[in-house]
Coordinates of C-alpha atoms and ligand atoms in Angstrom, one line a residue:
X185 CA 199.6 -159.5 -50.6
X186 CA 199.9 -162.1 -48.6
X187 CA 197.7 -164.2 -51.1
X188 CA 198.5 -168.0 -52.4
X189 CA 200.0 -168.3 -55.3
X190 CA 196.5 -167.8 -57.6
X191 CA 193.8 -167.8 -56.8
X192 CA 193.2 -171.4 -58.9
X193 CA 195.3 -173.0 -57.7
X194 CA 192.6 -173.5 -54.8
X195 CA 191.0 -177.0 -55.5
X196 CA 186.6 -177.2 -56.7
X197 CA 185.6 -179.6 -54.9
X198 CA 187.2 -182.9 -52.6
X199 CA 188.6 -185.8 -54.2
X200 CA 189.9 -188.9 -53.2
X201 CA 193.1 -189.2 -55.0
X202 CA 194.5 -192.6 -55.5
X203 CA 198.0 -191.1 -54.7
X204 CA 199.5 -189.0 -52.2
X205 CA 201.6 -186.1 -51.7
X206 CA 204.9 -188.5 -50.8
X207 CA 204.7 -190.7 -53.6
X208 CA 203.1 -187.9 -56.5
X209 CA 207.1 -186.1 -55.5
X210 CA 208.9 -190.0 -55.3
X211 CA 207.3 -190.3 -58.5
X212 CA 208.2 -187.4 -60.4
X213 CA 211.6 -188.6 -58.9
X214 CA 211.3 -191.5 -60.6
X215 CA 209.9 -190.2 -64.2
X216 CA 213.0 -187.2 -63.9
X217 CA 215.3 -190.5 -65.1
X218 CA 213.3 -189.8 -68.4
X219 CA 214.5 -186.2 -68.7
X220 CA 218.3 -186.1 -68.4
X221 CA 218.6 -183.2 -66.3
X222 CA 216.2 -181.6 -65.2
X223 CA 216.9 -182.6 -61.9
X224 CA 220.9 -180.6 -61.9
X225 CA 218.9 -177.6 -63.9
X226 CA 216.5 -177.0 -60.9
X227 CA 219.1 -177.5 -58.2
X228 CA 221.1 -175.1 -59.9
X229 CA 217.9 -172.8 -60.6
X230 CA 217.5 -172.8 -56.5
X231 CA 221.2 -172.8 -55.5
X232 CA 221.1 -168.8 -57.8
X233 CA 217.6 -168.1 -56.1
X234 CA 219.1 -168.4 -53.0
X235 CA 222.3 -166.4 -53.5
X236 CA 220.8 -163.4 -54.6
X237 CA 218.7 -164.1 -51.0
X238 CA 221.4 -163.4 -49.3
X239 CA 223.4 -161.3 -51.2
X240 CA 220.1 -159.1 -51.0
X241 CA 220.1 -159.2 -47.8
X242 CA 223.2 -158.9 -46.8
X243 CA 224.3 -155.8 -49.2
X244 CA 222.8 -152.8 -47.8
X245 CA 223.8 -154.0 -44.2
X246 CA 226.8 -154.2 -45.0
X247 CA 227.6 -151.2 -46.8
X248 CA 226.2 -149.1 -43.8
X249 CA 228.1 -151.2 -41.3
X250 CA 231.4 -149.5 -43.9
X251 CA 230.2 -146.3 -43.4
X252 CA 229.2 -146.3 -40.4
X253 CA 233.4 -147.9 -39.6
X254 CA 234.5 -144.7 -41.1
X255 CA 236.1 -147.6 -43.6
X256 CA 238.0 -146.5 -46.5
X257 CA 236.2 -145.2 -49.8
X258 CA 238.3 -148.3 -52.4
X259 CA 236.6 -150.5 -49.2
X260 CA 233.2 -149.6 -49.7
X261 CA 233.5 -149.3 -53.3
X262 CA 235.0 -152.6 -53.8
X263 CA 232.5 -153.3 -51.3
X264 CA 229.2 -152.5 -53.4
X265 CA 231.6 -154.1 -56.5
X266 CA 231.4 -157.8 -55.1
X267 CA 228.1 -157.6 -54.1
X268 CA 226.7 -155.6 -57.4
X269 CA 229.4 -158.8 -59.1
X270 CA 227.2 -161.8 -56.9
X271 CA 223.5 -160.2 -58.1
X272 CA 224.7 -159.6 -61.5
X273 CA 225.8 -162.8 -62.4
X274 CA 223.4 -164.5 -59.8
X275 CA 220.7 -162.7 -61.7
X276 CA 222.0 -163.1 -65.2
X277 CA 223.0 -167.2 -64.6
X278 CA 218.9 -167.5 -62.7
X279 CA 217.5 -166.0 -66.0
X280 CA 218.9 -167.8 -68.3
X281 CA 217.8 -171.5 -66.2
X282 CA 214.2 -170.2 -66.3
X283 CA 214.8 -169.7 -70.0
X284 CA 214.9 -173.0 -69.9
X285 CA 211.6 -174.9 -70.3
X286 CA 212.8 -177.2 -73.1
X287 CA 213.6 -180.1 -69.4
X288 CA 210.2 -179.0 -68.1
X289 CA 208.2 -179.6 -71.9
X290 CA 209.7 -182.6 -72.3
X291 CA 208.7 -184.2 -68.7
X292 CA 205.0 -182.6 -69.6
X293 CA 205.7 -185.0 -72.8
X294 CA 206.3 -188.1 -70.8
X295 CA 202.8 -187.4 -69.1
X296 CA 201.3 -186.7 -72.5
X297 CA 203.1 -189.8 -74.2
X298 CA 201.4 -192.4 -71.0
X299 CA 197.9 -190.5 -71.5
X300 CA 198.4 -191.3 -75.6
X301 CA 199.2 -194.7 -75.9
X302 CA 196.3 -196.0 -73.0
X303 CA 193.6 -193.7 -74.6
X304 CA 194.6 -194.9 -77.5
X305 CA 194.9 -199.2 -77.2
X306 CA 192.6 -199.6 -73.6
X307 CA 190.0 -201.5 -74.1
X308 CA 187.3 -199.9 -75.7
X309 CA 184.7 -200.5 -73.4
X310 CA 186.6 -198.3 -71.3
X311 CA 186.1 -194.8 -74.5
X312 CA 182.3 -196.0 -72.3
X313 CA 183.2 -196.0 -68.7
X314 CA 182.3 -192.7 -66.9
X315 CA 185.0 -192.7 -64.2
X316 CA 188.0 -193.7 -67.6
X317 CA 186.5 -190.9 -69.0
X318 CA 186.2 -188.4 -66.4
X319 CA 190.4 -189.4 -65.5
X320 CA 191.0 -188.6 -69.2
X321 CA 190.0 -185.3 -69.1
X322 CA 191.3 -184.7 -65.9
X323 CA 194.7 -185.2 -67.2
X324 CA 194.7 -183.8 -70.7
X325 CA 193.5 -180.7 -68.3
X326 CA 197.0 -181.6 -65.9
X327 CA 199.5 -181.4 -69.3
X328 CA 197.4 -178.8 -71.9
X329 CA 200.2 -175.8 -71.0
X330 CA 203.3 -175.0 -69.8
X331 CA 201.5 -173.5 -66.9
X332 CA 199.4 -176.7 -66.6
X333 CA 200.4 -179.3 -62.8
X334 CA 202.5 -181.8 -65.3
X335 CA 204.4 -179.0 -65.7
X336 CA 204.3 -176.8 -63.0
X337 CA 205.0 -179.0 -60.2
X338 CA 208.9 -179.6 -60.6
X339 CA 208.8 -174.8 -60.0
X340 CA 206.4 -176.0 -57.6
X341 CA 208.8 -178.4 -55.7
X342 CA 212.0 -176.7 -56.2
X343 CA 210.1 -173.7 -55.0
X344 CA 209.4 -174.5 -52.0
X345 CA 212.8 -176.4 -51.2
X346 CA 214.2 -172.7 -52.2
X347 CA 211.7 -171.1 -49.7
X348 CA 213.3 -174.1 -47.1
X349 CA 216.8 -173.3 -47.0
X350 CA 216.0 -169.2 -47.0
X351 CA 213.7 -170.2 -44.3
X352 CA 216.4 -171.9 -42.1
X353 CA 218.8 -169.1 -42.8
X354 CA 216.7 -166.2 -42.5
X355 CA 216.2 -167.7 -39.1
X356 CA 219.3 -168.7 -38.1
X357 CA 219.7 -165.2 -37.8
X358 CA 216.5 -164.6 -36.4
X359 CA 217.7 -166.3 -33.9
X360 CA 220.5 -164.2 -33.0
X361 CA 218.3 -161.6 -32.1
X362 CA 215.2 -162.6 -30.5
X363 CA 212.8 -165.6 -30.1
X364 CA 210.3 -162.3 -29.8
X365 CA 210.5 -161.3 -32.8
X366 CA 210.4 -164.9 -34.3
X367 CA 207.0 -165.8 -31.8
X368 CA 205.8 -162.5 -33.7
X369 CA 207.0 -162.2 -37.6
X370 CA 205.4 -167.0 -37.5
X371 CA 202.1 -165.6 -35.3
X372 CA 201.2 -162.6 -38.0
X373 CA 202.1 -164.6 -41.0
X374 CA 200.5 -167.6 -39.8
X375 CA 197.2 -166.0 -39.4
X376 CA 197.7 -163.8 -42.6
X377 CA 198.1 -167.4 -44.3
X378 CA 195.0 -168.2 -42.7
X379 CA 192.7 -165.6 -43.4
X380 CA 193.9 -165.7 -47.1
X381 CA 193.3 -169.3 -46.8
X382 CA 190.0 -168.1 -46.5
X383 CA 189.2 -165.4 -49.1
X384 CA 190.6 -166.9 -51.6
X385 CA 188.3 -170.2 -50.6
X386 CA 185.3 -167.3 -51.6
X387 CA 187.0 -166.7 -54.7
X388 CA 187.4 -169.6 -55.7
X389 CA 183.8 -169.9 -55.1
X390 CA 182.8 -166.8 -57.4
X391 CA 185.2 -168.3 -60.0
X392 CA 183.1 -171.6 -59.8
X393 CA 180.1 -168.7 -60.1
X394 CA 181.1 -166.5 -62.6
X395 CA 182.6 -170.3 -65.3
X396 CA 179.0 -170.6 -66.0
X397 CA 176.9 -167.7 -67.5
X398 CA 181.2 -166.8 -69.1
X399 CA 180.6 -170.5 -70.3
X400 CA 177.1 -169.9 -71.7
X401 CA 178.3 -166.6 -73.5
X402 CA 181.3 -168.1 -75.0
X403 CA 179.5 -170.6 -76.2
X404 CA 177.1 -167.8 -78.3
X405 CA 179.7 -165.7 -78.8
X406 CA 180.8 -168.7 -80.5
X407 CA 177.4 -169.7 -82.2
X408 CA 177.4 -166.3 -84.7
X409 CA 181.0 -167.5 -85.7
X410 CA 180.1 -171.4 -86.5
X411 CA 180.1 -171.4 -89.8
X412 CA 177.3 -174.6 -89.0
X413 CA 174.7 -172.1 -87.6
X414 CA 175.0 -169.5 -90.1
X415 CA 172.5 -170.4 -92.0
X416 CA 170.2 -171.3 -89.4
X417 CA 171.2 -168.2 -87.3
X418 CA 170.1 -166.1 -90.4
X419 CA 166.8 -168.2 -91.5
X420 CA 165.1 -168.7 -88.3
X421 CA 166.3 -164.5 -87.4
X422 CA 168.2 -166.0 -83.9
X423 CA 170.5 -163.3 -83.8
X424 CA 167.5 -161.9 -81.8
X425 CA 167.1 -164.4 -80.0
X426 CA 171.4 -164.6 -79.3
X427 CA 171.7 -161.2 -78.9
X428 CA 169.3 -161.3 -75.7
X429 CA 171.1 -164.7 -74.3
X430 CA 174.2 -163.5 -74.8
X431 CA 173.4 -159.3 -72.6
X432 CA 172.3 -162.1 -70.3
X433 CA 174.9 -164.2 -69.8
X434 CA 177.3 -160.5 -69.0
X435 CA 174.5 -159.4 -66.5
X436 CA 174.8 -162.3 -64.5
X437 CA 179.1 -162.1 -65.1
X438 CA 179.6 -158.8 -64.0
X439 CA 177.4 -159.8 -60.7
X440 CA 179.8 -161.7 -59.5
X441 CA 182.7 -160.2 -61.0
X442 CA 181.3 -157.1 -58.6
X443 CA 181.5 -159.5 -55.1
X444 CA 184.7 -160.9 -56.2
X445 CA 185.7 -157.1 -56.7
X446 CA 184.6 -157.2 -52.7
X447 CA 186.0 -160.3 -51.1
X448 CA 189.0 -159.4 -52.7
X449 CA 189.3 -156.1 -51.2
X450 CA 188.8 -157.7 -48.2
X451 CA 191.5 -159.4 -48.1
X452 CA 193.6 -157.2 -49.5
X453 CA 193.3 -154.6 -46.4
X454 CA 193.8 -157.4 -43.7
X455 CA 196.4 -158.5 -45.3
X456 CA 198.1 -155.5 -45.0
X457 CA 196.7 -154.7 -41.4
X458 CA 198.5 -158.1 -40.8
X459 CA 202.1 -156.7 -43.0
X460 CA 201.4 -153.9 -41.1
X461 CA 201.4 -154.2 -37.9
X462 CA 204.5 -157.2 -38.5
X463 CA 206.5 -154.5 -39.1
X464 CA 205.6 -152.2 -36.6
X465 CA 206.0 -154.9 -34.2
X466 CA 209.2 -155.1 -35.7
X467 CA 210.3 -151.9 -36.3
X468 CA 209.3 -151.3 -32.4
X469 CA 211.7 -153.5 -30.9
X470 CA 214.6 -153.6 -33.3
X471 CA 214.9 -150.2 -32.4
X472 CA 214.4 -150.3 -29.1
X473 CA 217.2 -152.4 -28.6
X474 CA 219.1 -149.8 -31.1
X475 CA 219.0 -147.1 -28.7
X476 CA 219.9 -149.5 -26.1
X477 CA 222.9 -150.1 -27.5
X478 CA 222.6 -152.9 -28.6
X479 CA 222.3 -153.2 -33.0
X480 CA 224.5 -150.9 -35.1
X481 CA 222.3 -149.0 -37.4
X482 CA 223.9 -152.2 -40.0
X483 CA 222.2 -154.5 -38.2
X484 CA 218.7 -152.8 -37.8
X485 CA 218.6 -152.7 -41.2
X486 CA 219.8 -156.2 -41.7
X487 CA 217.4 -158.0 -39.0
X488 CA 214.6 -155.3 -40.3
X489 CA 215.3 -156.6 -43.5
X490 CA 215.4 -160.0 -42.7
X491 CA 212.0 -159.3 -41.0
X492 CA 210.2 -159.1 -43.8
X493 CA 212.4 -161.8 -46.2
X494 CA 211.5 -164.7 -43.1
X495 CA 207.7 -163.7 -43.9
X496 CA 207.8 -164.5 -47.7
X497 CA 209.3 -167.3 -47.5
X498 CA 207.1 -169.3 -44.1
X499 CA 204.1 -167.7 -46.6
X500 CA 205.6 -169.5 -49.5
X501 CA 206.1 -172.4 -48.0
X502 CA 203.0 -172.9 -46.9
X503 CA 200.6 -171.3 -50.9
X504 CA 203.9 -174.0 -52.3
X505 CA 202.7 -177.1 -50.2
X506 CA 198.9 -175.6 -51.4
X507 CA 199.5 -175.7 -55.0
X508 CA 201.6 -178.6 -54.3
X509 CA 198.8 -180.8 -52.8
X510 CA 196.4 -179.3 -55.6
X511 CA 198.9 -180.7 -58.5
X512 CA 199.5 -183.9 -56.8
X513 CA 195.2 -184.4 -57.1
X514 CA 196.1 -183.3 -60.9
X515 CA 199.3 -186.8 -61.0
X516 CA 197.0 -188.9 -59.4
X517 CA 194.3 -188.6 -61.4
X518 CA 197.3 -188.5 -64.6
X519 CA 198.9 -192.0 -63.0
X520 CA 195.1 -192.9 -62.1
X521 CA 194.3 -192.9 -65.9
X522 CA 197.6 -194.8 -67.1
X523 CA 197.0 -197.4 -64.3
X524 CA 193.2 -197.6 -65.0
X525 CA 192.3 -201.1 -65.0
X526 CA 191.7 -203.0 -68.7
X527 CA 188.0 -206.1 -68.7
X528 CA 190.4 -207.4 -71.8
X529 CA 193.7 -208.7 -71.5
X530 CA 195.9 -206.4 -73.7
X531 CA 199.1 -208.3 -73.5
X532 CA 200.2 -212.5 -73.1
X533 CA 197.7 -214.7 -73.7
X534 CA 197.2 -217.9 -75.9
X535 CA 198.9 -217.9 -79.6
X536 CA 197.3 -216.4 -82.6
X537 CA 198.7 -216.5 -86.3
X538 CA 197.2 -214.6 -88.0
X539 CA 196.8 -215.0 -91.9
X540 CA 194.9 -213.5 -95.1
X541 CA 194.2 -217.0 -95.9
X542 CA 193.9 -218.4 -92.8
X543 CA 191.0 -220.8 -91.5
X544 CA 188.7 -218.9 -88.9
X545 CA 184.8 -219.7 -87.5
X546 CA 183.9 -217.2 -85.4
X547 CA 180.7 -218.0 -83.1
X548 CA 178.7 -216.2 -80.7
X549 CA 178.1 -218.7 -78.4
X550 CA 173.8 -218.4 -75.9
X551 CA 175.6 -214.2 -76.0
X552 CA 173.8 -212.0 -73.2
X553 CA 174.9 -208.8 -74.2
X554 CA 173.3 -204.9 -72.5
X555 CA 175.6 -201.9 -72.2
X556 CA 175.8 -200.6 -69.0
X557 CA 173.9 -197.8 -69.1
X558 CA 171.1 -199.4 -71.3
X559 CA 167.4 -200.7 -70.5
X560 CA 167.5 -203.6 -71.8
X561 CA 169.5 -206.2 -73.1
X562 CA 170.0 -205.9 -76.6
X563 CA 171.1 -209.3 -76.8
X564 CA 169.4 -211.9 -75.6
X565 CA 171.0 -216.5 -75.4
X566 CA 172.4 -215.6 -78.7
X567 CA 174.0 -218.3 -81.6
X568 CA 175.6 -217.3 -84.4
X569 CA 178.3 -218.9 -85.9
X570 CA 180.4 -216.8 -89.1
X571 CA 181.8 -219.5 -91.0
X572 CA 185.4 -219.6 -92.8
X573 CA 184.7 -216.9 -96.1
X574 CA 181.4 -217.0 -95.6
X575 CA 179.1 -213.4 -95.9
X576 CA 176.7 -213.0 -94.4
X577 CA 174.4 -209.8 -93.8
X578 CA 172.8 -209.3 -90.8
X579 CA 170.1 -206.9 -91.4
X580 CA 166.6 -205.1 -89.3
X581 CA 165.2 -201.7 -88.0
X582 CA 167.1 -199.3 -86.6
X583 CA 168.4 -200.5 -83.1
X584 CA 168.2 -203.9 -83.2
X585 CA 171.5 -204.4 -82.5
X586 CA 172.9 -204.9 -86.3
X587 CA 176.4 -202.6 -85.2
X588 CA 176.6 -204.1 -81.3
X589 CA 176.9 -207.5 -82.6
X590 CA 179.6 -206.3 -84.8
X591 CA 180.9 -205.0 -81.7
X592 CA 181.4 -208.6 -80.3
X593 CA 182.0 -210.0 -82.6
X594 CA 185.0 -208.3 -83.4
X595 CA 185.7 -208.0 -79.3
X596 CA 185.5 -204.3 -79.3
X597 CA 182.6 -205.5 -76.4
X598 CA 182.2 -208.8 -74.1
X599 CA 179.2 -210.2 -73.5
X600 CA 177.7 -210.2 -70.1
X601 CA 177.0 -213.5 -70.4
X602 CA 177.9 -216.5 -73.3
X603 CA 181.6 -217.0 -74.8
X604 CA 182.1 -215.3 -77.9
X605 CA 184.4 -218.1 -79.7
X606 CA 187.3 -218.3 -82.6
X607 CA 187.1 -221.2 -83.8
X608 CA 186.3 -223.2 -81.1
X609 CA 188.0 -220.9 -78.4
X610 CA 186.8 -218.6 -76.3
X611 CA 188.4 -215.5 -77.8
X612 CA 188.9 -213.7 -73.8
X613 CA 192.0 -216.1 -74.2
X614 CA 193.8 -214.4 -76.9
X615 CA 195.8 -211.0 -76.7
X616 CA 192.2 -208.5 -76.9
X617 CA 195.9 -207.0 -79.8
X618 CA 195.7 -209.8 -81.9
X619 CA 192.8 -210.9 -82.2
X620 CA 191.8 -207.8 -83.8
X621 CA 194.8 -208.4 -86.3
X622 CA 192.6 -210.9 -88.0
X623 CA 189.9 -208.3 -88.3
X624 CA 189.6 -205.3 -91.3
X625 CA 186.5 -202.8 -91.2
X626 CA 184.2 -200.1 -92.8
X627 CA 182.6 -199.0 -90.4
X628 CA 179.6 -195.6 -90.1
X629 CA 181.9 -193.5 -88.5
X630 CA 184.5 -193.0 -89.9
X631 CA 187.9 -191.7 -89.3
X632 CA 191.0 -189.7 -91.5
X633 CA 193.6 -188.7 -90.3
X634 CA 196.2 -185.6 -90.6
X635 CA 197.7 -187.4 -93.9
X636 CA 198.4 -188.1 -96.6
X637 CA 195.9 -190.2 -98.7
X638 CA 198.7 -193.0 -99.1
X639 CA 199.3 -192.7 -95.5
X640 CA 196.1 -192.7 -93.8
X641 CA 195.1 -195.8 -96.6
X642 CA 197.1 -197.7 -95.3
X643 CA 197.9 -196.8 -92.1
X644 CA 201.1 -196.1 -92.0
X645 CA 204.1 -193.5 -93.3
X646 CA 206.0 -196.0 -95.6
X647 CA 202.5 -196.7 -97.7
X648 CA 203.7 -199.9 -101.2
X649 CA 202.5 -196.7 -103.6
X650 CA 201.9 -199.6 -105.8
X651 CA 199.3 -201.5 -103.2
X652 CA 198.4 -198.5 -102.6
X653 CA 196.9 -197.7 -106.7
X654 CA 195.1 -201.3 -106.1
X655 CA 193.5 -200.5 -103.3
X656 CA 191.2 -197.1 -104.4
X657 CA 190.7 -199.2 -107.9
X658 CA 189.4 -201.7 -106.3
X659 CA 187.2 -199.3 -104.5
X660 CA 186.4 -197.7 -107.3
X661 CA 188.1 -194.0 -106.7
X662 CA 191.7 -194.6 -108.6
X663 CA 190.4 -191.9 -110.6
X664 CA 188.6 -189.5 -108.4
X665 CA 192.4 -189.4 -106.8
X666 CA 194.7 -188.9 -109.9
X667 CA 192.7 -186.0 -110.8
X668 CA 193.7 -184.4 -107.7
X669 CA 197.0 -182.3 -107.3
X670 CA 199.3 -184.2 -105.0
X671 CA 197.8 -187.0 -106.3
X672 CA 198.4 -189.9 -103.0
X673 CA 200.2 -187.1 -101.0
X674 CA 197.2 -184.7 -101.4
X675 CA 196.9 -184.2 -97.1
X676 CA 193.3 -184.3 -95.7
X677 CA 192.1 -182.9 -92.9
X678 CA 192.3 -179.5 -93.2
X679 CA 192.7 -177.9 -89.7
X680 CA 195.9 -179.7 -89.3
X681 CA 196.8 -179.1 -93.3
X682 CA 195.1 -175.6 -94.4
X683 CA 196.0 -176.6 -98.3
X684 CA 194.1 -181.0 -97.9
X685 CA 191.7 -181.6 -100.1
X686 CA 187.7 -182.0 -99.2
X687 CA 186.5 -185.1 -100.0
X688 CA 183.0 -185.7 -100.4
X689 CA 181.4 -188.1 -97.9
X690 CA 180.7 -190.9 -100.5
X691 CA 184.8 -190.6 -101.5
X692 CA 185.5 -190.9 -98.3
X693 CA 183.6 -193.9 -97.7
X694 CA 185.5 -195.4 -100.6
X695 CA 188.4 -194.4 -99.6
X696 CA 188.2 -196.0 -96.0
X697 CA 187.0 -199.8 -98.5
X698 CA 190.6 -198.9 -100.1
X699 CA 192.1 -198.5 -96.3
X700 CA 189.7 -201.9 -95.5
X701 CA 191.1 -204.1 -97.9
X702 CA 195.3 -203.0 -97.6
X703 CA 194.7 -204.3 -94.5
X704 CA 194.1 -207.7 -96.3
X705 CA 192.4 -209.0 -92.7
X706 CA 191.0 -212.6 -93.5
X707 CA 187.9 -211.2 -91.7
X708 CA 185.7 -207.9 -92.9
X709 CA 183.4 -205.9 -91.2
X710 CA 181.1 -203.8 -93.1
X711 CA 178.4 -201.5 -90.8
X712 CA 176.7 -199.1 -93.6
X713 CA 179.4 -199.5 -96.2
X714 CA 177.7 -197.0 -98.1
X715 CA 175.0 -194.8 -96.2
X716 CA 177.0 -191.8 -96.9
X717 CA 177.0 -192.6 -101.1
X718 CA 173.5 -191.6 -103.4
X719 CA 171.9 -194.4 -104.5
X720 CA 174.2 -195.0 -108.1
X721 CA 177.3 -195.5 -106.0
X722 CA 176.1 -197.3 -103.1
X723 CA 174.9 -199.6 -106.4
X724 CA 178.6 -199.9 -107.6
X725 CA 179.7 -200.9 -104.7
X726 CA 177.3 -204.0 -104.0
X727 CA 177.8 -205.5 -108.2
X728 CA 182.4 -204.7 -106.1
X729 CA 180.9 -206.4 -103.2
X730 CA 182.7 -210.2 -104.4
X731 CA 185.5 -208.1 -105.1
X732 CA 185.9 -206.7 -102.2
X733 CA 185.3 -209.1 -100.5
X734 CA 186.8 -212.2 -101.8
X735 CA 188.5 -215.7 -100.4
X736 CA 187.2 -213.3 -97.6
X737 CA 185.1 -213.6 -94.3
X738 CA 182.9 -211.2 -93.9
X739 CA 180.0 -209.9 -92.6
X740 CA 178.1 -207.0 -93.2
X741 CA 175.4 -204.9 -92.2
X742 CA 173.2 -203.2 -94.7
X743 CA 170.1 -201.7 -95.1
X744 CA 169.3 -201.9 -97.7
X745 CA 167.7 -205.4 -98.1
X746 CA 168.0 -205.2 -101.9
X747 CA 172.1 -205.2 -101.5
X748 CA 171.5 -208.9 -99.2
X749 CA 172.2 -210.4 -102.2
X750 CA 175.2 -211.0 -102.8
X751 CA 175.4 -212.8 -99.6
X752 CA 175.4 -215.9 -99.0
X753 CA 173.3 -216.3 -95.8
X754 CA 171.1 -213.1 -94.4
X755 CA 169.8 -212.7 -91.0
X756 CA 167.0 -210.5 -89.7
X757 CA 167.7 -209.3 -86.3
X758 CA 164.9 -208.5 -83.7
X759 CA 164.1 -208.0 -80.1
X760 CA 167.7 -209.4 -79.3
X761 CA 167.9 -212.8 -81.0
X762 CA 167.7 -213.7 -84.7
X763 CA 164.2 -213.5 -85.7
X764 CA 164.9 -215.2 -90.0
X765 CA 168.0 -216.9 -91.8
X766 CA 168.3 -217.7 -94.9
X767 CA 169.6 -216.0 -98.6
X768 CA 167.9 -212.9 -99.8
X769 CA 165.8 -215.5 -102.0
X770 CA 165.0 -217.6 -99.2
X771 CA 163.4 -215.0 -97.3
X772 CA 161.4 -213.4 -99.5
X773 CA 159.8 -216.7 -100.0
X774 CA 158.4 -216.9 -96.9
X775 CA 157.1 -214.3 -96.6
X776 CA 157.5 -213.1 -93.3
X777 CA 159.2 -210.3 -91.4
X778 CA 162.3 -209.9 -94.7
X779 CA 159.9 -210.4 -97.3
X780 CA 157.1 -207.3 -95.4
X781 CA 160.6 -204.7 -95.1
X782 CA 161.9 -205.6 -98.3
X783 CA 158.1 -204.1 -99.7
X784 CA 158.2 -201.6 -98.2
X785 CA 162.8 -200.3 -99.7
X786 CA 161.8 -201.5 -103.2
X787 CA 158.1 -199.2 -103.0
X788 CA 160.3 -195.9 -102.0
X789 CA 163.7 -196.9 -104.4
X790 CA 160.9 -197.1 -107.1
X791 CA 159.7 -194.0 -106.6
X792 CA 163.3 -192.5 -106.1
X793 CA 163.6 -193.9 -109.5
X794 CA 166.2 -195.9 -108.9
X795 CA 166.7 -199.3 -110.3
X796 CA 166.3 -202.2 -107.8
X797 CA 166.5 -205.6 -109.9
X798 CA 170.4 -204.4 -110.3
Ligands
ADP1099 P1 171.8 -201.1 -85.0 O1 173.2 -201.3 -85.1 O2 171.2 -202.2 -85.0 O3 170.6 -199.8 -85.0 P2 172.6 -200.7 -82.4 O4 173.6 -202.1 -82.2 O5 173.4 -198.9 -82.7 O6 171.2 -201.2 -83.8 O7 172.2 -200.4 -80.4 C1 171.6 -201.5 -79.9 C2 170.5 -201.5 -79.0 O8 171.7 -200.7 -77.8 C3 169.8 -199.4 -79.7 O9 168.6 -199.2 -77.5 C4 170.9 -199.0 -78.8 O10 170.3 -197.4 -78.3 C5 171.2 -199.2 -77.7 N1 172.5 -198.3 -77.6 C6 173.9 -198.8 -78.5 N2 174.7 -198.0 -78.1 C7 174.4 -197.7 -77.2 C8 175.6 -197.3 -75.8 N3 177.2 -196.9 -76.2 N4 174.6 -197.0 -74.3 C9 173.9 -197.6 -74.1 N5 173.1 -198.2 -75.3 C10 173.3 -198.4 -76.7

């Protein structure tokens, strides 16, 4: 059937790529410099493919002519062997080259490197930018396997080249017969292409329609295997409900598949009819001139075969460009993602030396900030100075803006108004990567990487073991790690290492504290660092608090007000500003909002049986 090269080649909806097909092809050719041998290998593949096509085209007619002309058997066998030899040798080389996918994989890896570098180093707010995330998602899809655009576009480009070369050869051959034959072939092929394009578009719509029920069905299927849902499925008797949903999705998917099959059968019938028409016209015409004695049987066979080949080259070129168009859009997405403008200065800027013992005063001056999709400002005309060496606690109810304040301080977000200053200098003047070197942190949503305990603490592949043990000790988790088989070399993250150890939430949080200590940065940020700890472990951390932050500036968010007594100053956030400020004792004595919140918590903790006066 004269279908284009795969239904998934069709593009989902109108996209507006920044880079056109020509620009992307040139970009790929420039990129090929990073993959030595790629162009040569692909060119050789085209060459042998052309040799196979042309040899195949001439083989039968040539042999027929030898028979027609009653030439010797030796001549016949010799020619046959020569053709067979060329075909076998070229096919072997082609098979070999087709198996050599390493260079294509490397070319995809070049893209993967660029994507992961951008994703890992981009300005933090971009991670919440819909356009950026959309391009990221599409870039990932364009590079996720061997059939994805980043790899397959090379095959497409060289397939088009091969089709073009063969097209020219066959065109030259057919012009020796008659222009009428070329016209009929071109017309039926072009018409066939348009018809198949129409049906492929429809087929694509069916695929879109089918994707919803199949996604739903897939989700239900996976839900039954998901250990996290297993308890709920059993306790709430969700099995029947899930099976009902699955049956509904399956029925919907089957309906779409039936309509899709009808569409494809119709496309096949029309395509076959056009093939038949072209074949019949070519056959009749060639037969006519053969019977008039203008063509030998060998020539008849040659031209008749050439008509079929000519058709496939034209279809190949047209469908090749359709595929190239779609893949080019995907390549454009990758380029757009990698070149997505950075809101922060990530290179150059004012020089910043980072010294663990250095003096760094941080200030938020008249800062206002509202999330792009937020309903109201989180902070408004906010002023705060964090003195060098100060231990500042930030408290407030959920949603008061504590985490946002930390993100502004450490340069993850830029204020809409006002400025964040480091020793009086707007931090936008520094390169943001340098600025991050000032900070070490334990965030609520901590991250474990697939590697050893030591690597996770040191965040590098060559950890200083002595320093790692010391940090683990200070974070109160050394004994636990010592007991692990493998100790510091024990692996974390079961998805990567099946033998990986599983630490509890509290142990992991202590590991994150050890990581914070290892970085030895002048400013420490702690965003609810005890959230995963039980009350006693939490108390242990408070007692270590001075030790953990000794000689450093620290900003500490805590939901447990009693813990702020270890801090030099406490600020209570409310309604976008600082509502109360002072030491723990001063704020209690004030008898305001802080004291009120503290009373509620104390009562709760007393009921829970936890010592509150720790
Ligand atoms: P806290 O740490 O005090 O609980 P946050 O700083 O996390 O408060 O959040 C302050 C407010 O900003 C909340 O109303 C929260 O819903 C909102 N917010 C936080 N993150 C985002 C975000 N990424 N997009 C939109 N709104 C957000």
